[in-house]
Tab-separated table of C-alpha atoms in Angstrom:
chain	number	residue	atom	x	y	z
A	15	UNK	CA	0.384	0.002	0.091
A	16	UNK	CA	1.264	3.353	-0.923
A	17	UNK	CA	-0.548	6.386	0.984
A	18	UNK	CA	-0.252	10.300	-0.145
A	19	UNK	CA	-0.687	13.033	2.382
A	20	UNK	CA	-1.656	16.753	0.652
A	21	UNK	CA	-0.509	20.053	2.529
A	22	UNK	CA	0.150	23.950	2.502
A	23	UNK	CA	-3.169	25.065	0.684
A	24	UNK	CA	-5.509	27.731	2.373
A	25	UNK	CA	-6.746	30.461	2.016
A	26	UNK	CA	-4.241	34.003	0.202
A	27	UNK	CA	-4.360	36.922	-1.834
A	28	UNK	CA	-4.327	38.061	-5.695
A	29	UNK	CA	-0.848	37.961	-6.145
A	30	UNK	CA	-0.419	36.633	-3.010
A	31	UNK	CA	2.560	32.850	-2.702
A	32	UNK	CA	2.130	29.290	-1.507
A	33	UNK	CA	4.023	26.487	-1.447
A	34	UNK	CA	2.061	22.582	-1.164
A	35	UNK	CA	3.056	19.558	-0.149
A	36	UNK	CA	2.228	15.908	-1.008
A	37	UNK	CA	4.639	12.906	0.776
A	38	UNK	CA	4.204	9.305	0.315
A	39	UNK	CA	4.294	6.713	2.424
A	40	UNK	CA	3.857	2.472	1.873
A	41	UNK	CA	5.593	0.021	-0.054
A	42	UNK	CA	7.540	2.131	-2.636
A	43	UNK	CA	10.405	1.354	-5.038
A	44	UNK	CA	10.500	3.614	-6.677
A	45	UNK	CA	8.732	6.594	-8.274
A	46	UNK	CA	8.925	7.841	-11.921
A	47	UNK	CA	6.515	10.436	-11.993
A	48	UNK	CA	5.416	13.618	-9.591
A	49	UNK	CA	2.629	15.740	-10.641
A	50	UNK	CA	0.790	18.582	-10.010
A	51	UNK	CA	-3.563	18.070	-10.608
A	52	UNK	CA	-6.514	21.292	-10.073
A	53	UNK	CA	-10.292	21.088	-10.208
A	54	UNK	CA	-12.304	23.936	-9.522
A	55	UNK	CA	-15.433	23.918	-9.150
A	56	UNK	CA	-18.173	22.407	-12.937
A	57	UNK	CA	-14.782	21.705	-14.417
A	58	UNK	CA	-12.857	19.256	-14.762
A	59	UNK	CA	-9.829	17.425	-13.355
A	60	UNK	CA	-6.357	19.170	-15.007
A	61	UNK	CA	-2.724	18.906	-15.010
A	62	UNK	CA	-0.795	21.935	-13.549
A	63	UNK	CA	2.797	20.541	-13.073
A	64	UNK	CA	4.682	17.490	-13.262
A	65	UNK	CA	8.366	16.606	-12.538
A	66	UNK	CA	9.367	12.675	-13.959
A	67	UNK	CA	12.553	10.879	-11.795
A	68	UNK	CA	15.584	12.139	-14.536
A	69	UNK	CA	13.823	16.007	-13.337
A	70	UNK	CA	12.330	17.397	-16.877
A	71	UNK	CA	8.985	19.439	-16.188
A	72	UNK	CA	6.668	20.280	-17.963
A	73	UNK	CA	4.285	22.521	-16.697
A	74	UNK	CA	0.308	23.866	-18.169
A	75	UNK	CA	0.516	27.233	-19.904
A	76	UNK	CA	-2.264	28.763	-17.662
A	77	UNK	CA	0.106	28.523	-14.596
A	78	UNK	CA	3.533	28.924	-16.581
A	79	UNK	CA	6.360	31.421	-14.693
A	80	UNK	CA	5.438	32.014	-11.914
A	81	UNK	CA	4.236	27.512	-10.585
A	82	UNK	CA	7.821	25.965	-10.401
A	83	UNK	CA	7.695	21.876	-9.365
A	84	UNK	CA	9.998	20.236	-7.386
A	85	UNK	CA	10.983	16.853	-5.554
A	86	UNK	CA	13.410	15.105	-2.746
A	87	UNK	CA	13.291	11.497	-4.201
A	88	UNK	CA	15.169	10.953	-0.691
A	89	UNK	CA	12.445	11.693	1.326
A	90	UNK	CA	9.528	11.136	-1.080
A	91	UNK	CA	8.015	14.134	-1.610
A	92	UNK	CA	7.036	16.820	-4.606
A	93	UNK	CA	6.478	20.469	-3.832
A	94	UNK	CA	4.841	23.406	-5.868
A	95	UNK	CA	5.560	26.314	-4.874
A	96	UNK	CA	2.453	28.657	-6.612
A	97	UNK	CA	3.609	33.188	-6.947
A	98	UNK	CA	1.458	35.672	-8.534
A	99	UNK	CA	-1.694	33.922	-7.476
A	100	UNK	CA	-5.425	34.509	-8.908
A	101	UNK	CA	-8.438	34.153	-8.716
A	102	UNK	CA	-8.488	31.514	-10.707
A	103	UNK	CA	-6.396	29.365	-10.106
A	104	UNK	CA	-8.547	28.884	-7.599
A	105	UNK	CA	-9.614	25.183	-7.470
A	106	UNK	CA	-8.628	21.525	-4.936
A	107	UNK	CA	-5.093	21.086	-5.465
A	108	UNK	CA	-4.518	17.259	-5.828
A	109	UNK	CA	-0.847	15.159	-5.903
A	110	UNK	CA	-0.210	12.455	-8.475
A	111	UNK	CA	2.447	10.042	-7.999
A	112	UNK	CA	3.471	7.190	-10.451
A	113	UNK	CA	4.336	4.356	-8.584
A	114	UNK	CA	6.541	1.316	-8.470
A	115	UNK	CA	6.114	-0.423	-5.404
A	116	UNK	CA	7.740	-3.486	-4.015
A	117	UNK	CA	6.149	-5.828	-5.353
A	118	UNK	CA	7.006	-4.790	-8.628
A	119	UNK	CA	3.798	-3.726	-8.899
A	120	UNK	CA	3.528	-0.042	-11.319
A	121	UNK	CA	0.325	2.311	-9.617
A	122	UNK	CA	-1.080	5.465	-9.391
A	123	UNK	CA	-1.649	7.036	-6.608
A	124	UNK	CA	-3.659	9.827	-5.229
A	125	UNK	CA	-3.507	12.946	-2.216
A	126	UNK	CA	-6.824	13.879	-0.640
A	127	UNK	CA	-6.683	16.936	-2.163
A	128	UNK	CA	-6.445	20.888	-0.514
A	129	UNK	CA	-8.439	23.098	-0.969
A	130	UNK	CA	-6.591	26.800	-2.218
A	131	UNK	CA	-8.872	30.318	-2.671
A	132	UNK	CA	-7.571	33.035	-4.491
A	133	UNK	CA	-9.908	36.115	-2.923
A	134	UNK	CA	-8.998	39.351	-1.442
């Protein structure tokens, strides 16, 4: 079993910053990709940013230049630094890991979600 625990969401004013964290624990052999997704009310879940094991990253156009994804492999943790936040960034943010378990099965795991609200 693998568990992902997120932290760092909250309420912030437009132009402010937040840092999200997501840590994985359990029967982990390796993690090939770590990503952040978000889902706003009435909208589909969308990819925000992803980082693969080699360190390459990819971002949604809407967050390029404002958000930065990073990972700490030793801690099985991914971070999302969000700067210059806008009201349209308001959503529930979910982390997603592509994990190879110690049983050598590969699965996607999701965090529980953390609310980010950008409002004055």
